PDB file of C-alpha atoms in Angstrom:
ATOM      1  CA  UNK A 157      23.125 -41.439 -28.229  1.00 83.00           C
ATOM      2  CA  UNK A 158      18.937 -42.155 -28.741  1.00 96.00           C
ATOM      3  CA  UNK A 159      18.127 -45.185 -30.966  1.00 97.00           C
ATOM      4  CA  UNK A 160      15.092 -43.880 -33.299  1.00 98.00           C
ATOM      5  CA  UNK A 161      12.432 -45.717 -34.712  1.00 98.00           C
ATOM      6  CA  UNK A 162      12.985 -46.429 -38.538  1.00 98.00           C
ATOM      7  CA  UNK A 163      10.554 -45.208 -40.968  1.00 98.00           C
ATOM      8  CA  UNK A 164       8.572 -47.813 -43.518  1.00 98.00           C
ATOM      9  CA  UNK A 165       7.728 -47.680 -47.193  1.00 97.00           C
ATOM     10  CA  UNK A 166       5.518 -44.906 -47.581  1.00 97.00           C
ATOM     11  CA  UNK A 167       6.386 -42.544 -45.245  1.00 98.00           C
ATOM     12  CA  UNK A 168       6.946 -39.052 -47.270  1.00 98.00           C
ATOM     13  CA  UNK A 169      10.541 -38.470 -46.058  1.00 98.00           C
ATOM     14  CA  UNK A 170      11.622 -41.665 -47.604  1.00 98.00           C
ATOM     15  CA  UNK A 171       9.961 -40.390 -51.048  1.00 98.00           C
ATOM     16  CA  UNK A 172      11.638 -37.234 -51.639  1.00 98.00           C
ATOM     17  CA  UNK A 173      14.699 -35.593 -52.254  1.00 98.00           C
ATOM     18  CA  UNK A 174      16.837 -35.113 -48.723  1.00 98.00           C
ATOM     19  CA  UNK A 175      17.960 -31.121 -48.205  1.00 98.00           C
ATOM     20  CA  UNK A 176      22.060 -30.524 -48.062  1.00 98.00           C
ATOM     21  CA  UNK A 177      23.706 -30.370 -44.580  1.00 98.00           C
ATOM     22  CA  UNK A 178      24.467 -26.520 -44.063  1.00 98.00           C
ATOM     23  CA  UNK A 179      26.394 -26.560 -40.680  1.00 98.00           C
ATOM     24  CA  UNK A 180      28.721 -29.351 -39.473  1.00 98.00           C
ATOM     25  CA  UNK A 181      28.102 -28.773 -35.623  1.00 98.00           C
ATOM     26  CA  UNK A 182      27.109 -29.923 -32.090  1.00 98.00           C
ATOM     27  CA  UNK A 183      23.760 -31.248 -33.706  1.00 98.00           C
ATOM     28  CA  UNK A 184      25.293 -32.612 -36.748  1.00 98.00           C
ATOM     29  CA  UNK A 185      27.361 -34.633 -34.362  1.00 98.00           C
ATOM     30  CA  UNK A 186      24.815 -35.718 -32.110  1.00 98.00           C
ATOM     31  CA  UNK A 187      22.487 -36.935 -35.317  1.00 98.00           C
ATOM     32  CA  UNK A 188      25.318 -39.110 -36.384  1.00 98.00           C
ATOM     33  CA  UNK A 189      25.776 -40.748 -33.504  1.00 98.00           C
ATOM     34  CA  UNK A 190      22.056 -41.253 -32.911  1.00 98.00           C
ATOM     35  CA  UNK A 191      22.622 -42.871 -36.498  1.00 98.00           C
ATOM     36  CA  UNK A 192      25.220 -45.081 -35.375  1.00 98.00           C
ATOM     37  CA  UNK A 193      23.434 -46.678 -32.652  1.00 98.00           C
ATOM     38  CA  UNK A 194      20.373 -46.946 -34.548  1.00 98.00           C
ATOM     39  CA  UNK A 195      21.952 -49.023 -37.371  1.00 98.00           C
ATOM     40  CA  UNK A 196      23.790 -50.976 -34.719  1.00 97.00           C
ATOM     41  CA  UNK A 197      20.662 -52.160 -32.681  1.00 97.00           C
ATOM     42  CA  UNK A 198      19.092 -52.823 -36.079  1.00 97.00           C
ATOM     43  CA  UNK A 199      21.678 -54.756 -37.222  1.00 95.00           C
ATOM     44  CA  UNK A 200      22.012 -52.462 -40.446  1.00 96.00           C
ATOM     45  CA  UNK A 201      25.167 -52.107 -42.485  1.00 97.00           C
ATOM     46  CA  UNK A 202      23.603 -48.460 -43.683  1.00 98.00           C
ATOM     47  CA  UNK A 203      21.071 -45.977 -42.628  1.00 98.00           C
ATOM     48  CA  UNK A 204      19.986 -42.804 -44.302  1.00 98.00           C
ATOM     49  CA  UNK A 205      18.997 -39.751 -42.650  1.00 98.00           C
ATOM     50  CA  UNK A 206      15.610 -40.230 -43.975  1.00 98.00           C
ATOM     51  CA  UNK A 207      15.124 -43.397 -42.604  1.00 98.00           C
ATOM     52  CA  UNK A 208      14.548 -41.863 -38.835  1.00 98.00           C
ATOM     53  CA  UNK A 209      12.543 -39.488 -40.606  1.00 98.00           C
ATOM     54  CA  UNK A 210      15.033 -36.700 -40.941  1.00 98.00           C
ATOM     55  CA  UNK A 211      15.514 -35.166 -44.295  1.00 98.00           C
ATOM     56  CA  UNK A 212      19.122 -34.507 -44.909  1.00 98.00           C
ATOM     57  CA  UNK A 213      21.860 -35.693 -47.086  1.00 98.00           C
ATOM     58  CA  UNK A 214      23.832 -38.061 -45.143  1.00 98.00           C
ATOM     59  CA  UNK A 215      24.490 -41.743 -44.554  1.00 98.00           C
ATOM     60  CA  UNK A 216      26.069 -43.882 -42.329  1.00 98.00           C
ATOM     61  CA  UNK A 217      27.548 -47.260 -42.618  1.00 98.00           C
ATOM     62  CA  UNK A 218      29.092 -50.148 -40.958  1.00 98.00           C
ATOM     63  CA  UNK A 219      30.615 -52.477 -43.790  1.00 97.00           C
ATOM     64  CA  UNK A 220      34.056 -54.657 -44.201  1.00 95.00           C
ATOM     65  CA  UNK A 221      35.724 -54.077 -47.550  1.00 96.00           C
ATOM     66  CA  UNK A 222      38.604 -54.733 -49.748  1.00 95.00           C
ATOM     67  CA  UNK A 223      38.552 -50.668 -50.279  1.00 97.00           C
ATOM     68  CA  UNK A 224      41.143 -49.248 -47.632  1.00 97.00           C
ATOM     69  CA  UNK A 225      38.133 -47.371 -46.146  1.00 97.00           C
ATOM     70  CA  UNK A 226      37.250 -47.308 -42.692  1.00 97.00           C
ATOM     71  CA  UNK A 227      35.146 -50.178 -41.877  1.00 97.00           C
ATOM     72  CA  UNK A 228      32.284 -47.948 -39.828  1.00 98.00           C
ATOM     73  CA  UNK A 229      32.042 -44.332 -41.045  1.00 98.00           C
ATOM     74  CA  UNK A 230      29.558 -41.204 -42.356  1.00 98.00           C
ATOM     75  CA  UNK A 231      29.141 -39.691 -45.388  1.00 98.00           C
ATOM     76  CA  UNK A 232      27.496 -35.950 -45.492  1.00 98.00           C
ATOM     77  CA  UNK A 233      26.324 -34.650 -48.738  1.00 98.00           C
ATOM     78  CA  UNK A 234      27.796 -37.104 -50.858  1.00 98.00           C
ATOM     79  CA  UNK A 235      28.170 -37.619 -54.456  1.00 98.00           C
ATOM     80  CA  UNK A 236      28.249 -40.438 -56.726  1.00 98.00           C
ATOM     81  CA  UNK A 237      30.244 -41.557 -59.543  1.00 98.00           C
ATOM     82  CA  UNK A 238      28.592 -44.929 -60.428  1.00 97.00           C
ATOM     83  CA  UNK A 239      30.536 -47.510 -62.541  1.00 96.00           C
ATOM     84  CA  UNK A 240      28.669 -49.529 -65.655  1.00 96.00           C
ATOM     85  CA  UNK A 241      25.508 -51.570 -64.713  1.00 95.00           C
ATOM     86  CA  UNK A 242      25.206 -54.466 -66.371  1.00 92.00           C
ATOM     87  CA  UNK A 243      21.812 -55.061 -68.888  1.00 90.00           C
ATOM     88  CA  UNK A 244      22.125 -58.784 -67.267  1.00 92.00           C
ATOM     89  CA  UNK A 245      19.400 -60.298 -64.726  1.00 92.00           C
ATOM     90  CA  UNK A 246      20.363 -60.056 -61.132  1.00 95.00           C
ATOM     91  CA  UNK A 247      21.533 -63.192 -59.133  1.00 94.00           C
ATOM     92  CA  UNK A 248      18.880 -64.510 -57.366  1.00 94.00           C
ATOM     93  CA  UNK A 249      21.404 -65.836 -54.826  1.00 93.00           C
ATOM     94  CA  UNK A 250      24.675 -63.370 -55.161  1.00 94.00           C
ATOM     95  CA  UNK A 251      22.816 -59.669 -56.010  1.00 96.00           C
ATOM     96  CA  UNK A 252      20.082 -59.984 -53.025  1.00 97.00           C
ATOM     97  CA  UNK A 253      19.132 -56.984 -51.265  1.00 97.00           C
ATOM     98  CA  UNK A 254      17.297 -55.753 -48.202  1.00 97.00           C
ATOM     99  CA  UNK A 255      16.925 -52.178 -46.843  1.00 98.00           C
ATOM    100  CA  UNK A 256      15.582 -51.227 -42.864  1.00 98.00           C
ATOM    101  CA  UNK A 257      13.008 -49.353 -44.199  1.00 98.00           C
ATOM    102  CA  UNK A 258      11.082 -52.409 -46.055  1.00 98.00           C
ATOM    103  CA  UNK A 259      11.203 -54.640 -42.927  1.00 97.00           C
ATOM    104  CA  UNK A 260      11.896 -58.266 -43.578  1.00 95.00           C
ATOM    105  CA  UNK A 261      11.950 -58.789 -47.530  1.00 95.00           C
ATOM    106  CA  UNK A 262      14.885 -58.803 -49.969  1.00 96.00           C
ATOM    107  CA  UNK A 263      14.938 -58.814 -53.765  1.00 98.00           C
ATOM    108  CA  UNK A 264      17.687 -59.094 -56.367  1.00 98.00           C
ATOM    109  CA  UNK A 265      18.715 -56.340 -57.913  1.00 98.00           C
ATOM    110  CA  UNK A 266      21.561 -55.475 -60.348  1.00 97.00           C
ATOM    111  CA  UNK A 267      24.409 -52.751 -58.768  1.00 97.00           C
ATOM    112  CA  UNK A 268      27.596 -51.301 -60.096  1.00 97.00           C
ATOM    113  CA  UNK A 269      30.349 -53.054 -59.003  1.00 97.00           C
ATOM    114  CA  UNK A 270      32.233 -49.636 -58.274  1.00 98.00           C
ATOM    115  CA  UNK A 271      31.368 -46.195 -57.210  1.00 98.00           C
ATOM    116  CA  UNK A 272      33.426 -43.273 -56.724  1.00 98.00           C
ATOM    117  CA  UNK A 273      32.383 -41.459 -53.332  1.00 98.00           C
ATOM    118  CA  UNK A 274      32.764 -37.974 -52.321  1.00 98.00           C
ATOM    119  CA  UNK A 275      31.570 -36.161 -49.815  1.00 98.00           C
ATOM    120  CA  UNK A 276      32.416 -34.892 -46.073  1.00 98.00           C
ATOM    121  CA  UNK A 277      32.794 -36.761 -42.699  1.00 98.00           C
ATOM    122  CA  UNK A 278      30.942 -35.215 -39.381  1.00 98.00           C
ATOM    123  CA  UNK A 279      33.780 -32.551 -38.972  1.00 98.00           C
ATOM    124  CA  UNK A 280      33.457 -31.279 -42.942  1.00 98.00           C
ATOM    125  CA  UNK A 281      36.751 -32.857 -43.526  1.00 98.00           C
ATOM    126  CA  UNK A 282      36.243 -33.980 -47.403  1.00 98.00           C
ATOM    127  CA  UNK A 283      36.217 -37.806 -48.237  1.00 98.00           C
ATOM    128  CA  UNK A 284      36.974 -39.365 -51.626  1.00 98.00           C
ATOM    129  CA  UNK A 285      37.028 -42.753 -52.267  1.00 98.00           C
ATOM    130  CA  UNK A 286      36.144 -45.946 -54.133  1.00 98.00           C
ATOM    131  CA  UNK A 287      34.401 -48.877 -53.346  1.00 98.00           C
ATOM    132  CA  UNK A 288      33.650 -52.087 -54.701  1.00 98.00           C
ATOM    133  CA  UNK A 289      31.867 -55.167 -54.495  1.00 97.00           C
ATOM    134  CA  UNK A 290      29.026 -55.234 -51.577  1.00 97.00           C
ATOM    135  CA  UNK A 291      30.455 -52.312 -50.412  1.00 98.00           C
ATOM    136  CA  UNK A 292      29.947 -50.408 -53.517  1.00 98.00           C
ATOM    137  CA  UNK A 293      26.624 -51.330 -53.312  1.00 98.00           C
ATOM    138  CA  UNK A 294      25.616 -50.193 -49.749  1.00 98.00           C
ATOM    139  CA  UNK A 295      27.149 -46.959 -51.326  1.00 98.00           C
ATOM    140  CA  UNK A 296      24.390 -46.944 -53.895  1.00 98.00           C
ATOM    141  CA  UNK A 297      21.509 -48.243 -51.928  1.00 98.00           C
ATOM    142  CA  UNK A 298      22.069 -45.749 -48.828  1.00 98.00           C
ATOM    143  CA  UNK A 299      22.898 -42.545 -51.718  1.00 98.00           C
ATOM    144  CA  UNK A 300      19.278 -43.368 -53.306  1.00 98.00           C
ATOM    145  CA  UNK A 301      17.813 -43.103 -49.688  1.00 98.00           C
ATOM    146  CA  UNK A 302      19.138 -38.951 -50.135  1.00 98.00           C
ATOM    147  CA  UNK A 303      17.531 -38.994 -53.556  1.00 98.00           C
ATOM    148  CA  UNK A 304      13.680 -40.432 -52.449  1.00 98.00           C
ATOM    149  CA  UNK A 305      14.607 -43.738 -53.924  1.00 98.00           C
ATOM    150  CA  UNK A 306      14.318 -47.571 -52.177  1.00 98.00           C
ATOM    151  CA  UNK A 307      15.653 -50.065 -53.893  1.00 98.00           C
ATOM    152  CA  UNK A 308      12.388 -51.554 -54.719  1.00 98.00           C
ATOM    153  CA  UNK A 309      11.731 -48.663 -57.014  1.00 97.00           C
ATOM    154  CA  UNK A 310      14.733 -49.929 -58.996  1.00 97.00           C
ATOM    155  CA  UNK A 311      13.858 -53.492 -59.143  1.00 97.00           C
ATOM    156  CA  UNK A 312      12.837 -54.982 -62.672  1.00 95.00           C
ATOM    157  CA  UNK A 313       9.302 -55.690 -63.153  1.00 95.00           C
ATOM    158  CA  UNK A 314       9.110 -59.472 -61.705  1.00 95.00           C
ATOM    159  CA  UNK A 315      10.344 -58.567 -58.501  1.00 96.00           C
ATOM    160  CA  UNK A 316       9.172 -55.166 -58.960  1.00 97.00           C
ATOM    161  CA  UNK A 317       5.687 -56.818 -58.778  1.00 97.00           C
ATOM    162  CA  UNK A 318       6.119 -58.974 -55.869  1.00 97.00           C
ATOM    163  CA  UNK A 319       7.720 -55.961 -53.673  1.00 97.00           C
ATOM    164  CA  UNK A 320       4.338 -54.023 -54.714  1.00 97.00           C
ATOM    165  CA  UNK A 321       2.247 -57.081 -53.275  1.00 97.00           C
ATOM    166  CA  UNK A 322       4.421 -57.743 -50.409  1.00 97.00           C
ATOM    167  CA  UNK A 323       4.022 -54.165 -49.614  1.00 97.00           C
ATOM    168  CA  UNK A 324       0.081 -54.331 -50.046  1.00 97.00           C
ATOM    169  CA  UNK A 325      -0.451 -57.409 -47.746  1.00 97.00           C
ATOM    170  CA  UNK A 326       1.779 -55.323 -44.844  1.00 97.00           C
ATOM    171  CA  UNK A 327      -0.345 -52.681 -44.997  1.00 97.00           C
ATOM    172  CA  UNK A 328       2.579 -49.948 -45.941  1.00 97.00           C
ATOM    173  CA  UNK A 329       2.750 -47.293 -48.498  1.00 96.00           C
ATOM    174  CA  UNK A 330       1.178 -44.916 -46.072  1.00 97.00           C
ATOM    175  CA  UNK A 331       2.806 -42.688 -43.704  1.00 97.00           C
ATOM    176  CA  UNK A 332       3.221 -42.755 -39.863  1.00 97.00           C
ATOM    177  CA  UNK A 333       4.536 -46.497 -39.908  1.00 97.00           C
ATOM    178  CA  UNK A 334       7.927 -47.427 -38.403  1.00 97.00           C
ATOM    179  CA  UNK A 335       9.672 -50.515 -36.283  1.00 98.00           C
ATOM    180  CA  UNK A 336      11.731 -49.663 -33.325  1.00 97.00           C
ATOM    181  CA  UNK A 337      15.230 -51.643 -33.324  1.00 97.00           C
ATOM    182  CA  UNK A 338      15.690 -53.195 -30.297  1.00 92.00           C
ATOM    183  CA  UNK A 339      12.642 -53.566 -29.035  1.00 94.00           C
ATOM    184  CA  UNK A 340      10.153 -54.695 -32.092  1.00 95.00           C
ATOM    185  CA  UNK A 341      11.506 -58.145 -33.262  1.00 92.00           C
ATOM    186  CA  UNK A 342      14.346 -58.118 -36.113  1.00 91.00           C
ATOM    187  CA  UNK A 343      12.735 -58.534 -39.192  1.00 92.00           C
ATOM    188  CA  UNK A 344      15.389 -60.291 -41.255  1.00 91.00           C
ATOM    189  CA  UNK A 345      15.738 -62.274 -38.071  1.00 86.00           C
ATOM    190  CA  UNK A 346      19.136 -61.660 -37.208  1.00 81.00           C
ATOM    191  CA  UNK A 347      19.918 -63.234 -33.072  1.00 72.00           C
ATOM    192  CA  UNK A 348      19.972 -60.758 -30.366  1.00 62.00           C
ATOM    193  CA  UNK A 349      23.237 -59.055 -29.368  1.00 56.00           C
ATOM    194  CA  UNK A 350      24.887 -60.135 -26.397  1.00 48.00           C
TER     195      UNK A 350
END
């Protein structure tokens, strides 16, 4: 398994629709293993293939949930049915989201509290499950990556303006920027694993 650099806002693969996975083979299983390794090293709860520069429709996740879904997994070629998203302003305490490809910053974002996820595991076995609460948020966030969207693209006007200023001050928005989990300082301040 290999830990990969995480692409940062501005890398073209993050801003275009990813391609369907065509082959459920050893190459795919190796990619999934690398994604899990990278996600763990980055202290992430999810990682989409475009975040390591691979334009394919799959993401890994690691999140406790109350939905009877394994806490660690992969979804290949997913489709999402998304519940209603409230028109209320996002709660700045309880609805804050971050992203490994927008390292070190987070903003409130309103998401649906329920989604239905369909897709396949790394062996090509069909998956079909419901996700609620923060697990639903994770599914929506990772799925967006596969359509070339980052969570900052969905922010309301107030937080979107802040995100654009932060991106500019960090020099993001251009190709070629990455950070290396386990080597570079953790952008979200997580303690190193023992």
